[in-house]
Structure formats: structure tokens, C-alpha cells
Coordinates of C-alpha atoms in Angstrom, one line a residue:
M89 CA 138.1 91.2 -26.0
N90 CA 141.0 89.0 -27.1
N91 CA 141.2 86.7 -30.2
E92 CA 140.6 83.6 -28.1
T93 CA 137.2 84.7 -27.0
R94 CA 136.2 86.1 -30.4
L95 CA 136.6 82.7 -32.2
S96 CA 134.2 79.8 -31.8
G97 CA 132.9 76.7 -33.6
L98 CA 134.4 75.9 -37.0
A99 CA 136.5 79.1 -37.1
R100 CA 138.2 78.1 -33.8
R101 CA 138.9 74.6 -35.0
L102 CA 140.4 75.9 -38.3
A103 CA 142.7 78.2 -36.3
D104 CA 143.6 75.5 -33.8
D105 CA 144.4 73.0 -36.5
G106 CA 146.7 75.5 -38.3
I107 CA 144.6 75.5 -41.4
I108 CA 144.2 79.3 -41.2
S109 CA 145.7 81.9 -38.8
E110 CA 143.6 83.4 -36.1
E111 CA 143.7 86.8 -37.8
I112 CA 142.3 85.3 -41.0
A113 CA 139.7 83.3 -39.1
I114 CA 138.5 86.5 -37.3
E115 CA 138.5 88.6 -40.5
A116 CA 136.8 85.8 -42.5
S117 CA 134.1 85.3 -39.8
K118 CA 133.3 89.1 -39.9
S119 CA 133.3 89.2 -43.7
A120 CA 131.1 86.1 -44.0
T121 CA 128.6 87.5 -41.6
S122 CA 128.5 90.9 -43.3
Q123 CA 128.0 89.3 -46.7
G124 CA 125.3 86.9 -45.5
V125 CA 127.2 83.8 -46.5
S126 CA 128.6 80.9 -44.5
L127 CA 132.2 80.7 -43.3
I128 CA 132.9 77.7 -45.4
S129 CA 131.6 79.4 -48.6
Y130 CA 133.6 82.5 -47.9
L131 CA 136.8 80.6 -47.3
C132 CA 136.4 78.5 -50.5
Q133 CA 135.3 81.3 -52.7
N134 CA 138.3 83.4 -51.6
K135 CA 140.7 80.4 -51.6
L136 CA 141.9 81.2 -48.1
A137 CA 142.5 77.5 -47.4
K138 CA 142.5 74.2 -49.2
S139 CA 138.9 73.0 -49.6
N140 CA 139.9 69.4 -48.6
D141 CA 141.3 70.7 -45.3
I142 CA 138.2 72.7 -44.6
T143 CA 136.0 69.6 -45.3
V144 CA 138.1 67.5 -42.8
A145 CA 137.8 70.2 -40.1
A146 CA 134.1 70.6 -40.7
G147 CA 133.6 66.8 -40.5
E148 CA 135.3 66.8 -37.1
E149 CA 133.5 69.9 -35.8
F150 CA 130.0 68.7 -36.8
G151 CA 130.5 65.0 -36.3
L152 CA 129.7 64.1 -39.9
P153 CA 131.1 61.4 -42.2
I154 CA 133.2 62.4 -45.2
M155 CA 132.9 60.8 -48.6
D156 CA 135.6 60.6 -51.3
F157 CA 133.4 61.2 -54.3
S158 CA 136.0 59.9 -56.7
A159 CA 135.2 56.4 -55.5
Y160 CA 131.4 56.8 -55.8
N161 CA 129.6 55.3 -58.8
P162 CA 127.3 58.1 -60.2
E163 CA 124.8 55.4 -61.4
H164 CA 123.9 54.8 -57.8
I165 CA 122.5 58.3 -57.4
P166 CA 118.7 58.0 -56.9
K167 CA 116.7 59.9 -59.5
D168 CA 113.3 61.6 -59.3
I169 CA 113.5 62.3 -55.6
I170 CA 114.6 65.9 -55.7
K171 CA 113.9 68.3 -58.5
P172 CA 117.0 69.3 -60.5
E173 CA 116.5 73.0 -59.8
L174 CA 116.6 72.4 -56.1
I175 CA 119.8 70.3 -56.4
Q176 CA 121.3 73.2 -58.4
K177 CA 120.1 75.9 -56.1
N178 CA 121.1 74.2 -52.8
L179 CA 124.2 72.3 -54.0
I180 CA 123.0 69.2 -52.4
L181 CA 123.1 65.9 -54.2
P182 CA 121.0 62.8 -53.2
L183 CA 123.4 59.8 -52.7
M184 CA 121.2 56.9 -51.4
K185 CA 117.7 56.3 -50.1
R186 CA 117.2 53.8 -47.3
G187 CA 113.6 53.5 -46.1
K188 CA 112.4 57.0 -45.1
T189 CA 115.9 58.4 -44.9
L190 CA 117.7 60.1 -47.8
F191 CA 121.5 60.4 -47.6
V192 CA 122.7 63.6 -49.3
G193 CA 126.1 65.0 -50.2
V194 CA 126.8 68.5 -48.9
S195 CA 129.8 70.7 -48.8
D196 CA 128.5 73.1 -46.2
P197 CA 126.7 71.5 -43.2
T198 CA 125.9 74.9 -41.7
N199 CA 123.5 75.7 -44.5
I200 CA 120.5 74.4 -42.5
H201 CA 117.9 76.3 -44.6
S202 CA 118.9 74.3 -47.7
I203 CA 118.9 71.0 -45.9
D204 CA 115.4 71.9 -44.5
E205 CA 114.2 72.7 -48.0
I206 CA 115.4 69.4 -49.3
K207 CA 113.7 67.6 -46.4
F208 CA 110.4 69.4 -47.0
S209 CA 110.4 68.9 -50.7
S210 CA 111.3 65.2 -50.5
G211 CA 109.2 64.3 -47.5
L212 CA 112.1 62.2 -46.2
N213 CA 114.5 62.4 -43.2
I214 CA 117.8 63.8 -44.3
D215 CA 121.3 62.5 -43.3
P216 CA 124.1 64.8 -44.6
I217 CA 127.4 63.4 -45.7
L218 CA 130.3 65.8 -46.3
V219 CA 131.9 66.0 -49.8
E220 CA 134.8 68.2 -50.8
P221 CA 133.2 71.3 -52.5
E222 CA 134.9 71.0 -55.9
S223 CA 134.1 67.3 -56.1
L224 CA 130.5 67.9 -55.2
K225 CA 130.1 70.7 -57.6
K226 CA 131.5 68.6 -60.5
A227 CA 129.3 65.6 -59.5
I228 CA 126.2 67.8 -59.5
E229 CA 127.0 69.2 -62.9
N230 CA 127.5 65.7 -64.3
F231 CA 124.3 64.5 -62.8
L232 CA 122.2 67.4 -64.1
N233 CA 123.7 67.0 -67.6
A234 CA 123.0 63.3 -67.6
T235 CA 119.3 63.6 -66.7
D236 CA 116.6 65.6 -68.3
T237 CA 113.8 64.6 -65.8
T238 CA 112.0 67.2 -63.8
S239 CA 109.9 64.7 -61.9
F240 CA 109.3 64.9 -58.2
S241 CA 108.7 62.3 -55.6
I242 CA 107.9 62.4 -51.9
G243 CA 108.9 58.9 -51.0
D244 CA 107.5 55.4 -51.1
D245 CA 103.9 56.4 -51.1
D246 CA 104.1 58.7 -54.0
E247 CA 102.3 56.3 -56.4
E248 CA 99.2 56.6 -54.2
F249 CA 98.6 60.2 -55.2
G250 CA 97.6 59.2 -58.7
D251 CA 93.9 59.2 -57.7
L252 CA 94.1 61.9 -55.0
E253 CA 92.4 65.0 -56.3
I254 CA 90.1 67.8 -55.2
A255 CA 86.6 66.7 -56.2
E256 CA 85.4 70.2 -57.1
D257 CA 86.9 72.9 -59.3
E258 CA 89.2 75.1 -57.3
E259 CA 90.1 77.6 -60.0
E260 CA 87.4 80.0 -58.9
Q261 CA 89.8 81.6 -56.4
D262 CA 92.3 84.2 -57.6
V263 CA 95.5 82.8 -56.1
T264 CA 99.1 83.5 -57.0
Q265 CA 101.3 80.6 -58.2
S266 CA 103.7 80.9 -55.3
E267 CA 101.0 81.0 -52.6
A268 CA 98.8 78.0 -53.5
D269 CA 100.3 76.1 -56.4
D270 CA 103.9 75.7 -55.3
A271 CA 104.6 72.0 -56.2
P272 CA 106.3 71.0 -53.0
V273 CA 103.6 72.5 -50.9
V274 CA 100.8 70.8 -52.9
K275 CA 102.5 67.4 -52.6
Y276 CA 103.3 68.0 -49.0
I277 CA 99.6 68.7 -48.1
N278 CA 98.4 65.8 -50.2
K279 CA 100.8 63.6 -48.3
M280 CA 99.6 64.8 -45.0
L281 CA 96.0 64.3 -45.9
L282 CA 96.6 60.8 -47.2
T283 CA 98.7 59.8 -44.2
A284 CA 96.0 61.0 -41.9
I285 CA 93.4 58.9 -43.7
K286 CA 95.7 55.8 -43.7
T287 CA 96.6 56.1 -40.0
G288 CA 93.0 56.6 -38.9
A289 CA 93.4 60.1 -37.6
S290 CA 90.3 62.1 -36.8
D291 CA 91.8 65.7 -36.9
L292 CA 94.8 67.5 -38.4
H293 CA 96.2 70.6 -36.8
F294 CA 98.4 73.0 -38.9
E295 CA 100.0 75.4 -36.4
P296 CA 102.3 78.4 -37.0
Y297 CA 104.6 79.6 -34.2
E298 CA 107.3 82.3 -34.1
K299 CA 110.2 80.0 -34.9
R300 CA 108.7 76.8 -36.1
Y301 CA 105.7 75.2 -37.8
R302 CA 104.0 72.1 -36.4
V303 CA 101.6 69.6 -37.9
R304 CA 99.8 67.3 -35.5
F305 CA 97.3 64.4 -35.9
R306 CA 94.7 63.3 -33.4
T307 CA 94.8 59.6 -33.5
D308 CA 92.7 57.4 -31.2
G309 CA 91.8 60.6 -29.4
V310 CA 95.3 61.8 -28.6
L311 CA 97.3 64.5 -30.4
H312 CA 100.9 63.8 -31.6
E313 CA 103.3 65.7 -33.8
V314 CA 103.9 64.2 -37.2
S315 CA 105.8 66.9 -39.1
S316 CA 107.6 70.2 -38.8
P317 CA 108.0 71.8 -42.2
P318 CA 110.1 75.0 -42.7
N319 CA 108.5 78.0 -41.0
Q320 CA 109.0 80.0 -44.2
I321 CA 106.3 78.2 -46.0
A322 CA 103.6 78.7 -43.4
A323 CA 101.7 81.2 -45.5
K324 CA 101.8 78.8 -48.5
I325 CA 100.4 75.9 -46.5
S326 CA 97.6 78.2 -45.2
A327 CA 96.8 79.5 -48.7
R328 CA 96.8 76.1 -50.3
L329 CA 94.4 74.6 -47.7
K330 CA 92.1 77.7 -47.9
V331 CA 91.9 77.3 -51.7
M332 CA 91.1 73.7 -51.4
S333 CA 88.4 74.6 -48.8
K334 CA 86.8 77.3 -51.0
M335 CA 87.8 80.1 -48.5
D336 CA 88.8 83.7 -49.1
I337 CA 92.6 83.5 -49.0
A338 CA 92.9 87.3 -48.8
E339 CA 91.0 87.3 -45.5
R340 CA 93.3 86.5 -42.6
R341 CA 91.7 88.6 -39.8
V342 CA 88.7 86.5 -39.0
P343 CA 88.0 82.7 -38.6
Q344 CA 86.6 81.0 -41.7
D345 CA 84.9 77.6 -42.3
G346 CA 85.2 75.5 -45.3
R347 CA 85.1 72.0 -46.6
I348 CA 87.4 69.8 -48.7
K349 CA 86.2 66.7 -50.7
L350 CA 89.1 64.5 -51.8
K351 CA 88.7 61.6 -54.2
I352 CA 91.2 58.9 -53.1
S353 CA 90.0 56.3 -55.6
K354 CA 87.3 56.0 -58.3
T355 CA 84.8 54.7 -55.7
K356 CA 85.7 56.4 -52.5
S357 CA 86.0 60.0 -51.3
I358 CA 86.7 61.6 -48.0
D359 CA 85.4 64.9 -46.7
F360 CA 87.3 67.3 -44.4
R361 CA 85.7 70.0 -42.4
V362 CA 88.1 72.9 -42.2
N363 CA 88.3 75.9 -39.8
T364 CA 90.9 78.7 -39.7
L365 CA 91.8 80.7 -36.7
P366 CA 94.0 83.9 -36.8
C367 CA 96.8 83.5 -34.3
L368 CA 99.9 85.6 -33.4
F369 CA 102.1 84.2 -36.1
G370 CA 99.7 83.2 -38.8
E371 CA 96.6 81.1 -39.3
K372 CA 96.0 77.9 -37.5
L373 CA 94.0 75.4 -39.5
V374 CA 92.2 72.4 -38.1
L375 CA 90.8 69.7 -40.4
R376 CA 88.2 67.2 -39.1
I377 CA 88.0 64.0 -41.2
L378 CA 84.4 63.1 -42.0
D379 CA 84.5 59.5 -43.2
A380 CA 81.0 58.4 -44.3
S381 CA 81.9 54.7 -43.7
S382 CA 82.0 55.5 -40.0
A383 CA 78.2 56.0 -40.1
Q384 CA 77.8 52.6 -41.9
M385 CA 79.6 50.5 -39.3
G386 CA 76.5 49.1 -37.7
I387 CA 75.5 49.1 -34.1
D388 CA 77.5 46.0 -33.2
A389 CA 80.8 47.7 -34.0
L390 CA 80.2 50.6 -31.6
G391 CA 81.0 48.8 -28.4
Y392 CA 77.6 48.7 -26.6
E393 CA 77.1 46.0 -24.1
E394 CA 74.3 43.6 -25.1
E395 CA 71.7 45.0 -22.8
Q396 CA 72.6 48.6 -23.8
K397 CA 72.3 47.7 -27.4
D398 CA 68.9 46.2 -26.8
M399 CA 67.7 49.3 -25.0
Y400 CA 68.9 51.5 -27.9
M401 CA 67.2 49.3 -30.5
S402 CA 64.0 49.2 -28.5
A403 CA 63.9 53.0 -28.2
L404 CA 64.5 53.3 -32.0
E405 CA 61.4 51.1 -32.6
Q406 CA 59.1 53.4 -30.7
P407 CA 56.8 55.5 -32.8
Q408 CA 57.4 58.7 -30.8
G409 CA 59.5 60.1 -28.0
M410 CA 62.9 61.5 -27.6
I411 CA 66.4 59.9 -27.6
L412 CA 69.2 62.1 -26.2
V413 CA 72.9 61.4 -26.7
T414 CA 75.3 63.3 -24.5
G415 CA 79.0 63.7 -24.0
P416 CA 81.9 66.1 -24.7
T417 CA 83.2 67.1 -28.1
G418 CA 84.8 64.1 -29.9
S419 CA 83.1 61.4 -27.8
G420 CA 81.3 59.9 -30.8
K421 CA 77.9 61.3 -30.4
T422 CA 77.4 61.9 -34.1
V423 CA 78.3 58.4 -35.0
S424 CA 75.8 57.0 -32.5
L425 CA 73.1 59.2 -33.9
Y426 CA 73.9 58.5 -37.5
T427 CA 74.0 54.7 -36.8
G428 CA 70.4 55.1 -35.3
L429 CA 69.3 57.1 -38.3
N430 CA 70.7 54.5 -40.7
I431 CA 68.7 51.8 -38.9
L432 CA 65.5 53.9 -39.3
N433 CA 66.2 55.0 -42.8
T434 CA 63.6 53.2 -44.9
P435 CA 61.5 54.4 -47.8
E436 CA 58.4 54.4 -45.5
R437 CA 59.9 57.1 -43.2
N438 CA 60.4 60.8 -43.7
I439 CA 63.6 61.8 -41.9
S440 CA 64.9 65.3 -41.5
T441 CA 68.0 66.6 -39.7
A442 CA 69.2 70.1 -38.6
E443 CA 72.9 70.1 -38.1
D444 CA 75.7 72.6 -37.4
P445 CA 77.2 71.7 -39.8
V446 CA 76.1 68.6 -41.7
E447 CA 79.1 66.3 -41.2
I448 CA 78.3 63.2 -43.3
N449 CA 75.9 63.0 -46.2
L450 CA 73.3 60.3 -45.7
E451 CA 71.4 59.1 -48.8
G452 CA 67.6 59.2 -48.2
I453 CA 67.7 61.6 -45.3
N454 CA 66.9 65.3 -45.7
Q455 CA 69.8 67.2 -44.0
C456 CA 69.8 70.9 -43.3
N457 CA 72.7 73.2 -42.3
V458 CA 71.6 75.7 -39.7
N459 CA 72.8 79.2 -40.4
N460 CA 72.3 81.7 -37.6
K461 CA 73.4 84.6 -39.7
V462 CA 70.3 84.4 -41.9
G463 CA 68.0 83.3 -39.1
L464 CA 68.0 79.5 -39.8
T465 CA 68.4 78.4 -36.2
F466 CA 67.8 74.9 -34.8
A467 CA 64.4 76.1 -33.6
E468 CA 63.4 77.6 -37.0
A469 CA 64.5 74.4 -38.8
L470 CA 62.4 72.4 -36.4
R471 CA 59.3 74.5 -37.0
S472 CA 59.8 74.0 -40.7
F473 CA 60.3 70.2 -40.3
L474 CA 56.9 70.0 -38.4
R475 CA 55.2 71.4 -41.5
Q476 CA 56.7 68.8 -43.8
D477 CA 55.0 65.6 -42.5
P478 CA 58.0 64.2 -40.6
D479 CA 58.3 60.8 -39.0
I480 CA 61.8 61.2 -37.5
I481 CA 63.6 64.5 -36.6
M482 CA 67.3 64.8 -35.6
V483 CA 68.4 68.1 -34.0
G484 CA 72.2 68.5 -33.9
E485 CA 72.2 70.0 -30.4
I486 CA 69.7 71.4 -27.9
R487 CA 71.3 74.6 -26.9
D488 CA 68.4 76.7 -25.6
L489 CA 64.9 76.6 -24.2
E490 CA 63.2 77.4 -27.5
T491 CA 64.8 74.4 -29.2
A492 CA 64.1 72.1 -26.3
E493 CA 60.4 73.1 -26.1
I494 CA 59.8 72.5 -29.8
S495 CA 61.7 69.2 -29.7
I496 CA 59.6 68.0 -26.7
K497 CA 56.4 69.1 -28.4
A498 CA 57.3 67.1 -31.5
A499 CA 58.1 64.1 -29.4
Q500 CA 54.7 64.3 -27.7
T501 CA 52.8 64.6 -30.9
G502 CA 53.7 61.5 -32.7
H503 CA 57.3 62.0 -33.8
M504 CA 60.6 60.4 -33.0
V505 CA 63.2 63.1 -32.0
M506 CA 66.9 62.5 -31.6
S507 CA 69.3 65.1 -30.4
T508 CA 72.5 65.8 -28.4
L509 CA 73.6 67.8 -25.3
H510 CA 76.9 68.6 -23.8
T511 CA 76.7 67.1 -20.3
N512 CA 78.8 64.6 -18.4
S513 CA 76.3 61.9 -17.6
A514 CA 72.7 60.8 -18.3
P515 CA 71.3 62.1 -14.9
E516 CA 73.0 65.5 -15.6
T517 CA 71.2 65.7 -19.0
L518 CA 67.8 65.6 -17.3
T519 CA 68.7 68.3 -14.7
R520 CA 70.3 70.5 -17.4
M521 CA 67.1 70.5 -19.4
I522 CA 65.1 71.3 -16.2
N523 CA 67.5 74.2 -15.5
M524 CA 66.9 75.4 -19.1
G525 CA 63.2 75.8 -18.1
V526 CA 61.7 72.6 -19.5
P527 CA 58.8 71.5 -17.2
A528 CA 59.7 68.3 -15.4
F529 CA 56.4 66.7 -16.4
N530 CA 57.1 67.3 -20.1
L531 CA 60.6 65.9 -19.7
A532 CA 59.5 62.8 -17.8
T533 CA 56.8 61.9 -20.4
S534 CA 58.7 62.6 -23.6
V535 CA 62.3 61.3 -23.1
N536 CA 62.6 57.6 -23.8
L537 CA 66.3 57.0 -23.6
I538 CA 69.5 58.9 -22.7
I539 CA 72.9 57.7 -23.9
A540 CA 76.0 59.3 -22.3
Q541 CA 79.3 58.2 -23.9
R542 CA 83.0 58.5 -24.2
L543 CA 85.6 57.0 -26.6
G544 CA 88.4 54.9 -25.1
R545 CA 91.5 53.6 -26.9
R546 CA 91.5 49.9 -27.8
L547 CA 94.5 47.8 -26.7
C548 CA 96.5 46.4 -29.6
S549 CA 95.7 42.7 -29.8
N550 CA 99.2 42.0 -31.1
C551 CA 101.2 43.3 -28.2
K552 CA 99.1 43.8 -25.1
A553 CA 100.6 42.2 -22.0
I554 CA 99.0 40.9 -18.8
I555 CA 99.8 42.7 -15.6
E556 CA 99.2 41.7 -11.9
V557 CA 97.1 44.2 -9.9
P558 CA 96.6 43.8 -6.2
K559 CA 93.0 43.1 -5.1
E560 CA 93.0 46.1 -2.8
T561 CA 93.8 48.4 -5.8
L562 CA 91.1 46.8 -8.0
L563 CA 88.5 47.3 -5.2
A564 CA 89.6 50.9 -4.9
E565 CA 89.2 51.4 -8.6
G566 CA 85.6 50.3 -8.4
F567 CA 85.6 46.6 -9.1
T568 CA 83.2 44.6 -6.9
E569 CA 83.8 41.5 -5.0
N570 CA 81.5 39.7 -7.4
D571 CA 83.8 40.9 -10.3
L572 CA 86.8 39.5 -8.5
S573 CA 85.1 36.1 -7.9
Q574 CA 85.4 35.3 -11.6
P575 CA 88.7 35.0 -13.5
F576 CA 89.8 37.8 -15.9
D577 CA 93.0 39.3 -17.0
I578 CA 94.0 43.0 -16.9
Y579 CA 96.3 44.1 -19.8
R580 CA 98.7 47.0 -20.3
P581 CA 99.8 48.7 -23.5
V582 CA 103.2 47.7 -24.9
G583 CA 103.6 49.1 -28.4
C584 CA 104.6 47.5 -31.7
D585 CA 104.9 48.3 -35.4
S586 CA 101.2 47.9 -36.0
C587 CA 99.8 50.2 -33.3
N588 CA 100.3 53.6 -31.6
K589 CA 102.0 53.1 -28.2
G590 CA 100.0 50.0 -27.5
Y591 CA 96.6 51.1 -28.7
K592 CA 94.9 50.7 -32.1
G593 CA 91.4 52.1 -32.7
R594 CA 88.8 53.2 -30.2
V595 CA 85.8 51.7 -28.5
G596 CA 82.7 53.4 -27.2
I597 CA 82.0 53.4 -23.4
Y598 CA 78.4 54.0 -22.7
E599 CA 75.8 54.9 -20.0
V600 CA 72.4 54.0 -21.4
V601 CA 69.4 55.0 -19.3
K602 CA 65.8 54.1 -20.1
I603 CA 63.4 56.4 -18.4
T604 CA 61.4 54.0 -16.3
S605 CA 58.5 54.8 -14.0
P606 CA 60.6 55.1 -10.8
I607 CA 63.0 57.5 -12.6
S608 CA 60.1 59.5 -14.1
K609 CA 58.7 59.9 -10.6
I610 CA 61.9 61.3 -9.2
I611 CA 62.1 63.7 -12.2
M612 CA 58.6 65.0 -11.6
E613 CA 59.3 65.3 -7.8
G614 CA 62.2 67.7 -8.7
G615 CA 65.0 65.3 -7.9
N616 CA 68.6 66.4 -8.5
S617 CA 71.2 64.5 -10.6
I618 CA 72.5 62.6 -7.6
E619 CA 69.1 61.2 -6.7
I620 CA 68.4 60.4 -10.4
A621 CA 71.8 58.6 -10.6
E622 CA 71.0 56.5 -7.5
A623 CA 67.6 55.6 -9.1
C624 CA 69.5 54.6 -12.3
K625 CA 71.8 52.3 -10.3
R626 CA 68.8 50.7 -8.6
E627 CA 67.3 50.1 -12.0
G628 CA 70.5 48.2 -13.0
F629 CA 71.8 50.7 -15.5
D630 CA 75.7 50.9 -15.7
D631 CA 77.2 54.3 -15.4
L632 CA 80.2 55.3 -17.4
R633 CA 82.7 54.2 -14.8
R634 CA 81.1 50.8 -14.5
S635 CA 81.0 50.4 -18.3
S636 CA 84.7 51.3 -18.6
L637 CA 85.6 48.7 -16.0
K638 CA 83.7 46.1 -18.0
K639 CA 85.8 46.9 -21.0
V640 CA 88.9 46.4 -18.8
M641 CA 87.6 43.0 -17.7
Q642 CA 87.0 42.0 -21.3
G643 CA 90.6 42.9 -22.2
V644 CA 89.4 45.6 -24.6
T645 CA 91.2 48.5 -22.9
S646 CA 93.6 49.2 -20.0
L647 CA 92.8 50.3 -16.5
E648 CA 95.0 53.4 -17.3
E649 CA 92.8 54.3 -20.3
A650 CA 89.6 53.7 -18.3
N651 CA 90.9 56.2 -15.7
R652 CA 91.7 58.6 -18.4
V653 CA 88.2 58.7 -19.9
T654 CA 86.1 58.2 -16.8
S655 CA 86.6 59.1 -13.1
S656 CA 87.5 56.5 -10.6
H657 CA 85.7 58.4 -7.8

């Protein structure tokens, strides 16, 4: 192998520009690698070339601007953004902050680890500017000598962390300083939690991989990446979150569940439900944001059509019977149930819930966490409720025949029972319970109302734009001739500074089915879900697809989003 093929990158440029010979470039590259230092550091330390020449060559090689520090006013250096010890350790000096970008002076742009550490600790995007090594070293010394501050900031939102604290004592865990109390990690996690709350995210995903670490938020039902901290601090992030969640930080082999309660002001706190999962390269943690205010929105804010809302309110007023809410995970079932419970929550009523786990604390309602390990199942909790003079019972989920039978018995003996199932539609809910072994007669006489639901993204009112869609396409999507006989506009998402790719917030899409006499008859005759669905249509109940198209006609969501959350066939 000749010298030509043995040189590349900066070493090749230095040799081609005549700054050092090829022999020195080859030897310096080998020595730098064996010593674990960069080529630039090796050349400067051993004075094998003029540092200014090296800086110019590096600027051309890496496409970076070069600053003459002798013309820079040190008073312009931003303070309190990077801790002095990090400046000294990494030989990187902050020069200017513009928005969320921090311009820093560096002498060695190949030291990616140091740049990543500054990016992580500051919470800002980093733009490096090359400075001649001796000039940078002198400027850093002068800066550190002129300031005695050790403060730390993560950007424009730092002042908002004044009231952000863990609501419970977290010192019960035996945690090392480096694992859980490392200041940059603490501030980084606080920033992620606060940002998630401010942007309306529902879940946070902290994910370790072999060569990178990823943080994603689920906003308006869609996951997107928001941060990629250095992979080296994955264990510290995991340890910090586990301490906050009251988990065992020494246990990394099995999943764990925990909870974080954060006070974000004197009057408001937010709960996070936390779960860990051991993966190939560390522990993945998912945090679900449990905002109690979502249960206080009121039924008008949930997106029910007027006739659907009336059916729900009418069912809530019944002295007995069963209301079932169905849909996939994350479809808003809990909010629908909690909204109903809040309507029913008066001093005259005894309300008890069995949940897995309790998500939002509701004042005046007796909430119970099921615990299968100690035998406190949904069925066992229900039996206990029936011995405590209940008026209204909420069961988090009907998973088995035993729970279903006790729930139906309670609904038939003077109690209002509310629960959820994981099915795709209202008719499928009925057939699912029959397949569990519930007698059709009991089902037909105890269930008052079934709500199937999805959550669709709302179009941003600031930037949505009208589009023209051919009549044939609209008919194929499920619009009727009667729909097209009246004027309405169809909008598409655009995207602006106040939304997320054209959407802002979510709206419920519902199929609300009241169990009428014709539907009861089909149930007792052993009808399947298709026959029940046809009966629901004859009774005038909109299915999920029809409800989603109404939201499109109202300009609330897009046809694309309607197709995403409901089937067009």
C-alpha cells in the first residue's frame, strides 16, 4: 500500500498543501491513533506545523468558518450557558447565542464527543467556529479568570424550572451521584418533561440503541423524534427516571412500573405513569402523561355529535344498566369514562372504580388499583364493591367471563356499571361478550349503550387550506348524494409555527349505539356483528366511518386523517 492510499481527510489535505510532508502526515496519523488523540492535537502538541496553518487547512477540509479572536470583544461572550468546568475540560468557548443555536469556538472540529457534551449540557443546537488553538486557549483562560459563576442554563425556558420539582421525597433510594444526580442529566430530563407538557404530548419514549439514544414524543397521536442525547449517558437517564418513579435502579432485568408526580406551579401538578422494558442496549422507558384537567373538560369538548351526546347523557341518567366504551389503546376511552363519572359525581352517589392502574385521581370517587399478584383482580374488586352499598361502578376493563358475569349481575340488580373492552366497533363488542360466554339474553337486557371511539387530529385553524376533490372520489370514500347536495369545504393540512404539520390537538370520533328493541331481538336470536351493524344503521346510528366523514364536512379534520383512523371500506 503506497503513501497516497494511506492518507485521507485532514492528513491528506495538510500534505497536499505542503504544510507537512507525507512522511510526517503518515507518522503523525499513526501516533495520534495509538495515543488516542486527534491529529490536530498531536500536531499542535508536538509543534510539527504552525497552528494557524493547521486551522486554515481544517476550515477548508470541514467547511467551517474561521474566527480571528484578536478582533473579538470578550464582553460579548454569553455567560451562564455552559459550566466553567465543561469549558475547561472540552476547550470549547461559547461565542454567541441566537435563538436555540449556540455558536462556539473550537480548535479541533474532529472532537465530536466534546461538541456533543456541550450540546447536551446546554440543550441548544451547536454551530462550531474554528479558532487558532493558542488564541482559543488564552481566551478560555481569560474568560474563566474573569468569572466566578458556576451557574448552568439550558436555554430560553430555563426560568420555568423554578417551580418544577418532584412532589414526593426521592431520597429513599440509594443512588450514586453520577447515576441519578448528574446536573446536566437532571436538567435535561426536566426540560424534556416540561416540553412534553407544553406541547401537549401524551407519551414520552426514551430509547437506547447500539450507537445512539433517541427521545420521542407522541403528539396528537403520532410519534416524532425530539432529541438525541449522547449515547454515553443512557444509563444516567434511565437511573434518574427510575429514581423519580420510585423504582429499584439496581434491577435492570425485568420490567418495572412507577409513577412521577411533578409540581409545575403552586397550584398545578402533572402525573406521569412510567414503565421500563429491558432491551438489547439498555432500558427503554415510556412515560404516559396523566393530566387531571383532561377529565374535567366537559362532554361538549369531546367531539360528540349532538344526538350522540344526548344518548350518552340519557344513558348516564338511568338508575341501572351498563355503558360500554370500546376502542384500541390510546383512543380516549378513559377520558370518556371519567367525563361520565364526573357528571355522576355528586354527594348523593357512592361511586367506586377498579382500574389497572388508576390514571387520574378524582375527588369524591373511591378508586382502587387492581393487583393480580395479591389476588385483587377486577372480579374480586367488583365483589367487594357490591358489599359496599354502591350506586355506580366503573370497571377498568372486562377481560374475562368472571368479570363480565359479575358486571352484568350488578347492572341487573340496580347499579349503573361502566366499563371498557378492546374491540373495533360497537357490534363487535356485543359478539365479543357472547363469545366470552355471556348469555345473549343477559347481554340484551343489561347493556344500555355502547360507545366505540377513535381520536383524530384536528386541522390547525390558522393554516388549513381548501382543496378540490372530484365527486366520484367523494362518493367512493363514503359520502352520500345527500351529503354532496349541500355545500361544504374539504381542507388539507398545511403547517405553520403554531401547529404540528398542519394539525393541532385531537377530536373524538364516535359510534354511539343505544340498545333498542330491534337490536335486542337480533342479539337474542344469535345475530353476528354484521347483522347487528345493519340493525344499527337502520336505527340511524352513525358508525365510525360515517362520524369521521361528518368531521371532514365540518372542516374539523382532513379526509386523509379520516382514512387514517377509520376504514373507507
